[in-house]
């Protein structure tokens, strides 16, 4: 642990944790302004930094809202597609079942020498 300095605990750790270049890029504040702010802060510099932080916080909230809205839209689209797929599968299965039933009826009527097989033969000639 770093030693206590005056009224502040672990001042050495706090000073080492500030990454001025990162903060300057992230908040769009010149490095010189941040360096001055850490050494001789003024009300104007503090207010300037707080304005930048507020702007970034609003941008973050907007992006977070957009992300949530996109996730909801995606979930709705997925559910809609799943429902449509389910309906189409049921329709295909019903069609296959009807086709199978008609084929078996056709084969049965052909074996018994019924009218349908004669009609088919007449059409084919």
Coordinates of N, CA and C in Angstrom, one line a residue:
X1 N 0.8 -1.2 0.0 CA 0.0 0.0 0.0 C 0.9 1.2 0.0
X2 N 0.4 2.3 -0.7 CA 1.1 3.5 -0.7 C 0.9 4.3 0.7
X3 N 1.9 5.0 1.1 CA 1.7 5.7 2.3 C 0.7 6.8 2.3
X4 N 0.2 7.2 3.4 CA -0.8 8.3 3.5 C 0.0 9.6 3.4
X5 N -0.7 10.5 2.7 CA -0.1 11.8 2.5 C -1.1 12.8 2.9
X6 N -0.8 13.5 4.0 CA -1.6 14.6 4.5 C -3.0 14.0 4.8
X7 N -4.0 14.8 4.4 CA -5.4 14.4 4.6 C -5.9 13.4 3.6
X8 N -5.2 13.1 2.5 CA -5.6 12.2 1.5 C -5.0 10.9 1.6
X9 N -5.8 9.9 1.4 CA -5.3 8.5 1.5 C -4.6 8.1 0.1
X10 N -3.5 7.5 0.2 CA -2.9 6.9 -0.9 C -2.8 7.9 -2.1
X11 N -2.3 9.1 -1.9 CA -2.2 10.1 -3.0 C -1.4 9.6 -4.2
X12 N -0.4 8.9 -3.9 CA 0.5 8.4 -5.0 C -0.3 7.5 -5.9
X13 N -1.1 6.6 -5.4 CA -1.9 5.7 -6.3 C -2.9 6.5 -7.1
X14 N -3.5 7.5 -6.5 CA -4.5 8.3 -7.2 C -3.8 9.1 -8.4
X15 N -2.7 9.6 -8.1 CA -2.0 10.4 -9.2 C -1.5 9.5 -10.3
X16 N -1.1 8.3 -10.0 CA -0.7 7.3 -11.0 C -1.8 6.8 -11.9
X17 N -3.0 6.8 -11.3 CA -4.2 6.2 -12.0 C -4.7 7.1 -13.1
X18 N -4.4 8.4 -13.1 CA -4.9 9.4 -14.1 C -4.2 9.2 -15.4
X19 N -4.9 8.9 -16.4 CA -4.3 8.7 -17.8 C -4.7 9.9 -18.6
X20 N -4.0 10.9 -18.6 CA -4.3 12.2 -19.3 C -4.5 12.0 -20.8
X21 N -3.6 11.3 -21.5 CA -3.8 11.1 -22.9 C -5.1 10.4 -23.3
X22 N -5.4 9.3 -22.5 CA -6.7 8.6 -22.7 C -7.9 9.5 -22.5
X23 N -7.9 10.2 -21.4 CA -9.0 11.1 -21.1 C -9.2 12.2 -22.1
X24 N -8.0 12.7 -22.6 CA -8.1 13.8 -23.6 C -8.7 13.3 -24.9
X25 N -8.4 12.1 -25.3 CA -9.0 11.6 -26.5 C -10.4 11.2 -26.3
X26 N -10.7 10.6 -25.2 CA -12.1 10.1 -24.9 C -13.1 11.3 -24.7
X27 N -12.7 12.3 -24.1 CA -13.6 13.4 -23.8 C -13.4 14.6 -24.7
X28 N -12.4 14.5 -25.6 CA -12.2 15.6 -26.6 C -11.7 16.9 -25.9
X29 N -10.9 16.8 -24.9 CA -10.3 17.9 -24.2 C -8.8 17.9 -24.5
X30 N -8.2 19.0 -24.8 CA -6.7 19.0 -25.1 C -6.0 18.5 -23.8
X31 N -4.9 17.8 -24.1 CA -4.0 17.2 -23.0 C -3.5 18.4 -22.1
X32 N -3.2 19.5 -22.7 CA -2.6 20.6 -22.0 C -3.7 21.1 -21.0
X33 N -4.9 21.1 -21.4 CA -6.0 21.6 -20.5 C -6.1 20.6 -19.3
X34 N -6.1 19.3 -19.6 CA -6.2 18.4 -18.5 C -5.0 18.4 -17.6
X35 N -3.8 18.6 -18.1 CA -2.6 18.7 -17.3 C -2.7 19.9 -16.4
X36 N -3.2 21.1 -16.9 CA -3.3 22.3 -16.1 C -4.4 22.0 -15.1
X37 N -5.4 21.3 -15.4 CA -6.5 21.0 -14.5 C -6.0 20.2 -13.3
X38 N -5.1 19.3 -13.6 CA -4.6 18.5 -12.5 C -3.6 19.2 -11.6
X39 N -2.9 20.3 -12.1 CA -1.9 21.0 -11.4 C -2.5 22.3 -10.7
X40 N -3.2 23.1 -11.5 CA -3.8 24.3 -11.0 C -5.2 24.5 -11.6
X41 N -6.1 23.8 -10.9 CA -7.5 23.8 -11.5 C -8.2 25.2 -11.3
X42 N -9.0 25.5 -12.3 CA -9.7 26.8 -12.2 C -11.2 26.4 -12.4
X43 N -12.1 27.3 -12.0 CA -13.5 27.0 -12.1 C -13.8 26.8 -13.6
X44 N -13.2 27.6 -14.5 CA -13.5 27.6 -15.9 C -13.1 26.2 -16.5
X45 N -11.9 25.7 -16.1 CA -11.4 24.4 -16.6 C -12.3 23.3 -16.1
X46 N -12.7 23.4 -14.8 CA -13.5 22.3 -14.2 C -14.9 22.3 -15.0
X47 N -15.4 23.5 -15.2 CA -16.7 23.6 -15.9 C -16.6 23.0 -17.3
X48 N -15.5 23.4 -18.0 CA -15.3 22.9 -19.3 C -15.2 21.3 -19.4
X49 N -14.5 20.8 -18.4 CA -14.4 19.3 -18.3 C -15.8 18.7 -18.0
X50 N -16.5 19.3 -17.1 CA -17.9 18.8 -16.8 C -18.8 18.9 -17.9
X51 N -18.7 19.9 -18.7 CA -19.5 20.0 -19.9 C -19.2 18.9 -20.9
X52 N -17.9 18.6 -21.1 CA -17.5 17.5 -22.0 C -18.0 16.2 -21.5
X53 N -17.9 16.0 -20.2 CA -18.4 14.7 -19.6 C -19.9 14.6 -19.7
X54 N -20.6 15.7 -19.6 CA -22.1 15.7 -19.7 C -22.4 15.3 -21.2
X55 N -21.7 15.9 -22.1 CA -22.0 15.6 -23.5 C -21.8 14.1 -23.8
X56 N -20.7 13.6 -23.3 CA -20.4 12.2 -23.6 C -21.4 11.3 -22.9
X57 N -21.8 11.7 -21.7 CA -22.8 10.9 -21.0 C -24.2 10.8 -21.7
X58 N -24.5 12.0 -22.3 CA -25.8 12.0 -23.2 C -25.6 11.1 -24.4
X59 N -24.5 11.2 -25.0 CA -24.2 10.4 -26.2 C -24.3 8.9 -25.8
X60 N -23.7 8.6 -24.7 CA -23.8 7.2 -24.2 C -25.2 6.7 -24.0
X61 N -26.0 7.6 -23.3 CA -27.4 7.3 -23.1 C -28.2 7.1 -24.4
X62 N -27.9 7.9 -25.4 CA -28.6 7.8 -26.7 C -28.2 6.4 -27.4
X63 N -26.9 6.1 -27.3 CA -26.4 4.8 -27.9 C -27.0 3.6 -27.1
X64 N -27.1 3.8 -25.8 CA -27.7 2.7 -25.0 C -29.2 2.5 -25.4
X65 N -29.9 3.6 -25.6 CA -31.3 3.5 -26.0 C -31.4 2.9 -27.4
X66 N -30.6 3.3 -28.3 CA -30.6 2.8 -29.7 C -30.3 1.3 -29.7
X67 N -29.4 0.9 -28.8 CA -29.0 -0.5 -28.7 C -30.2 -1.3 -28.2
X68 N -30.9 -0.8 -27.2 CA -32.0 -1.5 -26.6 C -33.2 -1.6 -27.7
X69 N -33.4 -0.5 -28.4 CA -34.4 -0.5 -29.4 C -34.1 -1.5 -30.5
X70 N -32.9 -1.6 -30.9 CA -32.4 -2.5 -31.9 C -32.6 -4.0 -31.5
X71 N -32.3 -4.2 -30.2 CA -32.4 -5.6 -29.7 C -33.9 -6.0 -29.6
X72 N -34.8 -5.0 -29.3 CA -36.2 -5.3 -29.3 C -36.7 -5.6 -30.7
X73 N -36.3 -4.8 -31.6 CA -36.7 -5.0 -33.0 C -36.2 -6.3 -33.6
X74 N -35.0 -6.7 -33.2 CA -34.4 -7.9 -33.6 C -35.2 -9.1 -33.1
X75 N -35.5 -9.0 -31.8 CA -36.3 -10.1 -31.1 C -37.7 -10.2 -31.8
X76 N -38.3 -9.1 -32.1 CA -39.6 -9.1 -32.7 C -39.5 -9.8 -34.1
X77 N -38.5 -9.4 -34.8 CA -38.3 -10.0 -36.2 C -38.1 -11.5 -36.1
X78 N -37.3 -11.9 -35.1 CA -37.0 -13.3 -35.0 C -38.3 -14.1 -34.7
X79 N -39.1 -13.6 -33.7 CA -40.3 -14.2 -33.3 C -41.3 -14.3 -34.5
X80 N -41.4 -13.2 -35.3 CA -42.2 -13.1 -36.4 C -41.8 -14.2 -37.5
X81 N -40.5 -14.3 -37.7 CA -40.0 -15.3 -38.7 C -40.3 -16.7 -38.2
X82 N -40.1 -16.9 -36.9 CA -40.3 -18.3 -36.4 C -41.8 -18.7 -36.5
X83 N -42.7 -17.7 -36.2 CA -44.1 -18.0 -36.4 C -44.4 -18.3 -37.9
X84 N -43.9 -17.5 -38.8 CA -44.1 -17.7 -40.2 C -43.6 -19.1 -40.6
X85 N -42.4 -19.4 -40.2 CA -41.8 -20.7 -40.5 C -42.7 -21.9 -40.0
X86 N -43.2 -21.7 -38.8 CA -44.1 -22.7 -38.2 C -45.3 -22.9 -39.0
X87 N -45.9 -21.8 -39.5 CA -47.1 -21.8 -40.3 C -46.8 -22.5 -41.6
X88 N -45.7 -22.1 -42.2 CA -45.3 -22.7 -43.5 C -45.1 -24.2 -43.4
X89 N -44.4 -24.6 -42.3 CA -44.1 -26.1 -42.1 C -45.4 -26.8 -42.0
X90 N -46.4 -26.3 -41.2 CA -47.7 -26.9 -41.0 C -48.4 -27.1 -42.4
X91 N -48.3 -26.0 -43.2 CA -48.9 -26.0 -44.5 C -48.3 -27.1 -45.4
X92 N -47.0 -27.2 -45.4 CA -46.3 -28.2 -46.2 C -46.6 -29.6 -45.7
X93 N -46.6 -29.8 -44.4 CA -47.0 -31.1 -43.9 C -48.4 -31.5 -44.3
X94 N -49.3 -30.5 -44.2 CA -50.7 -30.8 -44.6 C -50.8 -31.2 -46.1
X95 N -50.0 -30.4 -46.9 CA -50.0 -30.7 -48.4 C -49.4 -32.1 -48.7
X96 N -48.3 -32.5 -47.9 CA -47.7 -33.8 -48.1 C -48.7 -34.9 -47.7
X97 N -49.4 -34.7 -46.6 CA -50.4 -35.7 -46.2 C -51.5 -35.8 -47.2
X98 N -52.0 -34.7 -47.7 CA -53.1 -34.8 -48.7 C -52.6 -35.5 -50.0
X99 N -51.4 -35.2 -50.4 CA -50.8 -35.8 -51.6 C -50.6 -37.3 -51.4
X100 N -50.2 -37.7 -50.2 CA -50.0 -39.1 -49.9 C -51.4 -39.9 -49.9
X101 N -52.4 -39.2 -49.3 CA -53.7 -39.8 -49.3 C -54.3 -40.0 -50.7
X102 N -54.1 -39.0 -51.5 CA -54.6 -39.0 -52.9 C -53.8 -40.1 -53.7
X103 N -52.5 -40.3 -53.5 CA -51.8 -41.3 -54.2 C -52.3 -42.7 -53.8
X104 N -52.5 -42.9 -52.5 CA -52.9 -44.2 -52.1 C -54.3 -44.5 -52.6
X105 N -55.2 -43.5 -52.7 CA -56.6 -43.7 -53.2 C -56.5 -44.0 -54.7
X106 N -55.6 -43.3 -55.4 CA -55.4 -43.6 -56.8 C -54.9 -45.0 -57.1
X107 N -53.9 -45.4 -56.3 CA -53.4 -46.8 -56.4 C -54.5 -47.8 -56.1
X108 N -55.3 -47.6 -55.1 CA -56.4 -48.5 -54.8 C -57.4 -48.6 -55.9
X109 N -57.8 -47.4 -56.5 CA -58.8 -47.4 -57.6 C -58.2 -48.1 -58.8
X110 N -56.9 -48.0 -59.0 CA -56.2 -48.6 -60.2 C -56.2 -50.1 -60.0
X111 N -56.1 -50.6 -58.8 CA -56.1 -52.1 -58.6 C -57.4 -52.7 -58.8
X112 N -58.5 -51.9 -58.4 CA -59.8 -52.5 -58.5 C -60.4 -52.3 -59.9
X113 N -59.7 -51.7 -60.8 CA -60.2 -51.5 -62.2 C -61.3 -50.5 -62.2
X114 N -61.3 -49.5 -61.4 CA -62.4 -48.5 -61.3 C -62.3 -47.6 -62.5
X115 N -63.3 -46.7 -62.5 CA -63.5 -45.7 -63.6 C -62.3 -44.8 -63.7
X116 N -61.7 -44.4 -62.6 CA -60.6 -43.5 -62.6 C -59.5 -44.0 -63.5
X117 N -59.1 -45.3 -63.3 CA -58.0 -45.8 -64.1 C -58.3 -45.8 -65.6
X118 N -59.6 -46.1 -65.9 CA -60.0 -46.2 -67.3 C -59.9 -44.7 -67.9
X119 N -60.4 -43.8 -67.1 CA -60.4 -42.4 -67.6 C -59.0 -41.9 -67.8
X120 N -58.1 -42.4 -67.0 CA -56.7 -42.0 -67.1 C -56.1 -42.6 -68.4
X121 N -56.5 -43.9 -68.7 CA -56.0 -44.5 -69.9 C -56.5 -43.9 -71.1
X122 N -57.8 -43.5 -71.1 CA -58.4 -42.9 -72.3 C -57.8 -41.5 -72.6
X123 N -57.4 -40.8 -71.5 CA -56.8 -39.5 -71.7 C -55.4 -39.7 -72.3
X124 N -54.7 -40.7 -71.9 CA -53.4 -40.9 -72.3 C -53.3 -41.4 -73.8
X125 N -54.3 -42.0 -74.3 CA -54.3 -42.5 -75.7 C -54.3 -41.5 -76.7

